[in-house]
PDB file of C-alpha atoms in Angstrom:
ATOM      1  CA  MET A  27      -0.239   0.359  -0.070  1.00 49.00           C
ATOM      2  CA  SER A  28       1.650   3.749  -0.524  1.00 53.00           C
ATOM      3  CA  LYS A  29       1.932   5.855   1.788  1.00 61.00           C
ATOM      4  CA  MET A  30      -1.559   7.032   3.366  1.00 68.00           C
ATOM      5  CA  SER A  31      -1.954  10.343   4.393  1.00 67.00           C
ATOM      6  CA  VAL A  32      -4.131  10.131   7.509  1.00 74.00           C
ATOM      7  CA  SER A  33      -2.997   8.741  11.085  1.00 76.00           C
ATOM      8  CA  ARG A  34      -3.553   5.468  12.342  1.00 77.00           C
ATOM      9  CA  LEU A  35      -5.511   5.096  15.543  1.00 85.00           C
ATOM     10  CA  GLN A  36      -3.287   2.985  17.670  1.00 87.00           C
ATOM     11  CA  HIS A  37      -3.431  -1.086  17.014  1.00 92.00           C
ATOM     12  CA  GLU A  38      -5.552   0.340  13.861  1.00 95.00           C
ATOM     13  CA  SER A  39      -4.638  -2.158  10.351  1.00 95.00           C
ATOM     14  CA  TRP A  40      -5.430  -1.852   6.800  1.00 96.00           C
ATOM     15  CA  ILE A  41      -6.156  -3.388   4.010  1.00 96.00           C
ATOM     16  CA  GLU A  42      -7.576  -3.195   0.448  1.00 96.00           C
ATOM     17  CA  ALA A  43     -11.032  -4.679  -0.120  1.00 96.00           C
ATOM     18  CA  TYR A  44     -11.541  -2.694  -3.316  1.00 96.00           C
ATOM     19  CA  SER A  45      -9.295  -1.582  -5.988  1.00 95.00           C
ATOM     20  CA  GLY A  46      -8.145   2.311  -4.529  1.00 96.00           C
ATOM     21  CA  TYR A  47     -10.211   1.365  -1.000  1.00 97.00           C
ATOM     22  CA  TYR A  48      -8.531   0.084   2.231  1.00 97.00           C
ATOM     23  CA  ILE A  49     -10.727  -1.069   5.103  1.00 97.00           C
ATOM     24  CA  SER A  50      -9.487  -0.805   8.505  1.00 97.00           C
ATOM     25  CA  ASN A  51     -10.383  -2.842  11.322  1.00 98.00           C
ATOM     26  CA  LYS A  52     -11.196   0.147  13.341  1.00 97.00           C
ATOM     27  CA  GLY A  53     -13.953   0.273  10.819  1.00 98.00           C
ATOM     28  CA  ARG A  54     -12.588   3.437   8.725  1.00 98.00           C
ATOM     29  CA  TRP A  55     -12.418   3.240   4.916  1.00 98.00           C
ATOM     30  CA  TYR A  56      -9.171   5.218   3.047  1.00 97.00           C
ATOM     31  CA  SER A  57      -9.536   6.204  -0.157  1.00 96.00           C
ATOM     32  CA  SER A  58      -6.115   6.158  -2.017  1.00 94.00           C
ATOM     33  CA  LYS A  59      -7.321   8.221  -5.232  1.00 91.00           C
ATOM     34  CA  SER A  60      -8.538  11.512  -3.153  1.00 93.00           C
ATOM     35  CA  GLY A  61      -5.811  10.748  -0.457  1.00 93.00           C
ATOM     36  CA  ARG A  62      -8.234  11.119   2.366  1.00 94.00           C
ATOM     37  CA  LEU A  63     -10.913   8.808   4.610  1.00 96.00           C
ATOM     38  CA  LEU A  64     -13.947   8.690   3.706  1.00 97.00           C
ATOM     39  CA  LYS A  65     -17.011  10.003   5.127  1.00 98.00           C
ATOM     40  CA  GLN A  66     -19.448   7.204   6.344  1.00 98.00           C
ATOM     41  CA  PHE A  67     -23.703   7.701   6.407  1.00 98.00           C
ATOM     42  CA  PRO A  68     -26.183   5.692   7.375  1.00 98.00           C
ATOM     43  CA  ASN A  69     -28.971   3.775   6.410  1.00 97.00           C
ATOM     44  CA  SER A  70     -32.310   3.910   7.285  1.00 97.00           C
ATOM     45  CA  SER A  71     -31.633   0.955   9.746  1.00 95.00           C
ATOM     46  CA  GLY A  72     -28.520   3.542  10.878  1.00 97.00           C
ATOM     47  CA  TYR A  73     -25.891   1.004   9.667  1.00 97.00           C
ATOM     48  CA  MET A  74     -22.931   2.553   8.896  1.00 98.00           C
ATOM     49  CA  ARG A  75     -21.476   2.095   5.653  1.00 98.00           C
ATOM     50  CA  ALA A  76     -19.140   4.177   2.288  1.00 98.00           C
ATOM     51  CA  SER A  77     -19.841   4.827  -1.024  1.00 97.00           C
ATOM     52  CA  LEU A  78     -17.525   3.597  -3.364  1.00 97.00           C
ATOM     53  CA  THR A  79     -17.684   4.266  -6.886  1.00 96.00           C
ATOM     54  CA  LEU A  80     -16.289   0.608  -8.387  1.00 95.00           C
ATOM     55  CA  ASP A  81     -15.907   0.064 -12.425  1.00 94.00           C
ATOM     56  CA  GLY A  82     -17.600   3.991 -13.041  1.00 95.00           C
ATOM     57  CA  LYS A  83     -20.683   2.653 -10.679  1.00 96.00           C
ATOM     58  CA  LYS A  84     -21.876   4.220  -6.202  1.00 96.00           C
ATOM     59  CA  LYS A  85     -22.122   1.331  -4.836  1.00 96.00           C
ATOM     60  CA  CYS A  86     -22.616   1.489  -0.988  1.00 97.00           C
ATOM     61  CA  VAL A  87     -20.780  -0.913   1.404  1.00 97.00           C
ATOM     62  CA  PHE A  88     -21.535  -1.692   4.585  1.00 97.00           C
ATOM     63  CA  THR A  89     -19.013  -1.495   6.735  1.00 98.00           C
ATOM     64  CA  HIS A  90     -19.582  -3.840   9.629  1.00 98.00           C
ATOM     65  CA  ILE A  91     -20.252  -6.483   7.178  1.00 97.00           C
ATOM     66  CA  LYS A  92     -16.515  -5.397   5.199  1.00 97.00           C
ATOM     67  CA  VAL A  93     -14.753  -5.252   8.657  1.00 98.00           C
ATOM     68  CA  VAL A  94     -15.739  -9.048   9.370  1.00 97.00           C
ATOM     69  CA  GLU A  95     -14.530 -10.722   5.827  1.00 95.00           C
ATOM     70  CA  TYR A  96     -11.474  -9.140   6.330  1.00 96.00           C
ATOM     71  CA  PHE A  97     -10.030  -8.995   9.825  1.00 97.00           C
ATOM     72  CA  GLY A  98     -12.818 -11.408  11.395  1.00 97.00           C
ATOM     73  CA  ASP A  99     -14.896 -10.552  14.017  1.00 98.00           C
ATOM     74  CA  CYS A 100     -14.073  -9.573  18.320  1.00 98.00           C
ATOM     75  CA  TYR A 101     -12.685 -13.558  18.805  1.00 98.00           C
ATOM     76  CA  GLY A 102     -11.010 -14.031  14.806  1.00 96.00           C
ATOM     77  CA  HIS A 103     -14.209 -16.028  13.706  1.00 96.00           C
ATOM     78  CA  HIS A 104     -15.054 -14.666   9.667  1.00 95.00           C
ATOM     79  CA  ILE A 105     -17.750 -14.725   7.454  1.00 92.00           C
ATOM     80  CA  PRO A 106     -17.790 -17.828   4.962  1.00 83.00           C
ATOM     81  CA  PRO A 107     -16.343 -17.699   1.515  1.00 77.00           C
ATOM     82  CA  ASN A 108     -18.512 -17.225  -1.830  1.00 74.00           C
ATOM     83  CA  ASN A 109     -21.443 -19.245   0.404  1.00 76.00           C
ATOM     84  CA  GLY A 110     -24.010 -16.727  -0.041  1.00 83.00           C
ATOM     85  CA  SER A 111     -25.251 -13.353   2.181  1.00 90.00           C
ATOM     86  CA  LEU A 112     -24.976 -13.778   5.117  1.00 92.00           C
ATOM     87  CA  PHE A 113     -29.113 -13.465   5.556  1.00 91.00           C
ATOM     88  CA  GLU A 114     -28.635 -17.185   3.879  1.00 91.00           C
ATOM     89  CA  LEU A 115     -26.302 -18.543   5.710  1.00 91.00           C
ATOM     90  CA  GLY A 116     -28.501 -18.108   8.920  1.00 92.00           C
ATOM     91  CA  LEU A 117     -25.975 -15.174  10.279  1.00 95.00           C
ATOM     92  CA  SER A 118     -25.753 -11.772  11.858  1.00 96.00           C
ATOM     93  CA  ILE A 119     -23.333  -9.410  12.899  1.00 97.00           C
ATOM     94  CA  ASP A 120     -23.543  -8.012  16.239  1.00 97.00           C
ATOM     95  CA  HIS A 121     -22.669  -5.370  17.356  1.00 96.00           C
ATOM     96  CA  LYS A 122     -21.604  -6.135  21.099  1.00 95.00           C
ATOM     97  CA  ASN A 123     -22.185  -2.244  22.383  1.00 94.00           C
ATOM     98  CA  ARG A 124     -25.592  -1.972  20.849  1.00 93.00           C
ATOM     99  CA  ASP A 125     -24.062   1.008  18.854  1.00 96.00           C
ATOM    100  CA  LYS A 126     -23.600   0.526  15.354  1.00 97.00           C
ATOM    101  CA  LYS A 127     -21.746   3.717  14.499  1.00 97.00           C
ATOM    102  CA  ASN A 128     -18.777   1.564  16.705  1.00 98.00           C
ATOM    103  CA  ASN A 129     -17.984  -0.785  13.647  1.00 98.00           C
ATOM    104  CA  THR A 130     -14.570  -1.846  15.292  1.00 98.00           C
ATOM    105  CA  GLN A 131     -13.285  -5.452  15.193  1.00 98.00           C
ATOM    106  CA  ASP A 132     -13.419  -5.622  18.380  1.00 98.00           C
ATOM    107  CA  ASN A 133     -17.692  -4.682  18.963  1.00 98.00           C
ATOM    108  CA  LEU A 134     -18.097  -6.780  16.523  1.00 98.00           C
ATOM    109  CA  GLU A 135     -19.429 -10.659  16.694  1.00 98.00           C
ATOM    110  CA  LEU A 136     -20.353 -12.698  13.650  1.00 97.00           C
ATOM    111  CA  VAL A 137     -23.800 -15.400  15.551  1.00 97.00           C
ATOM    112  CA  THR A 138     -26.656 -16.822  14.211  1.00 95.00           C
ATOM    113  CA  HIS A 139     -29.733 -14.701  13.330  1.00 91.00           C
ATOM    114  CA  VAL A 140     -32.112 -16.601  15.788  1.00 92.00           C
ATOM    115  CA  GLU A 141     -29.002 -15.403  18.163  1.00 93.00           C
ATOM    116  CA  ASN A 142     -28.795 -11.384  16.726  1.00 89.00           C
ATOM    117  CA  CYS A 143     -32.402 -11.444  17.584  1.00 87.00           C
ATOM    118  CA  LEU A 144     -32.246 -12.844  21.061  1.00 88.00           C
ATOM    119  CA  ARG A 145     -29.452  -9.639  22.266  1.00 86.00           C
ATOM    120  CA  LYS A 146     -31.540  -7.130  20.890  1.00 80.00           C
ATOM    121  CA  TYR A 147     -34.275  -7.580  24.075  1.00 76.00           C
ATOM    122  CA  ARG A 148     -31.689  -8.502  26.680  1.00 70.00           C
TER     123      ARG A 148
END
């Protein structure tokens, strides 16, 4: 990766998720094209996403899903590759502190959809 023009957080690591777009285990997005961190916006349910331009088209990508996909959850469990969506797999990603804006690896846990539903009401 080329030298990034942003300061790194403590224990932060980066990986190229898409050509020219990097994601960190702290839930931050960086564009090597603009040389800046990307702003993230919540969807109607409050989950944070980044807007990327891929093959000339805008695509919104959920940060919590990509953090678990590339870095694993707080226990190192990764989303199984090429096996369908989380919904099809019966999986969800739980924000342990209930804050959907906190997409750091240590706040995310890959759980069954049933377990995630049960946790909502605890």
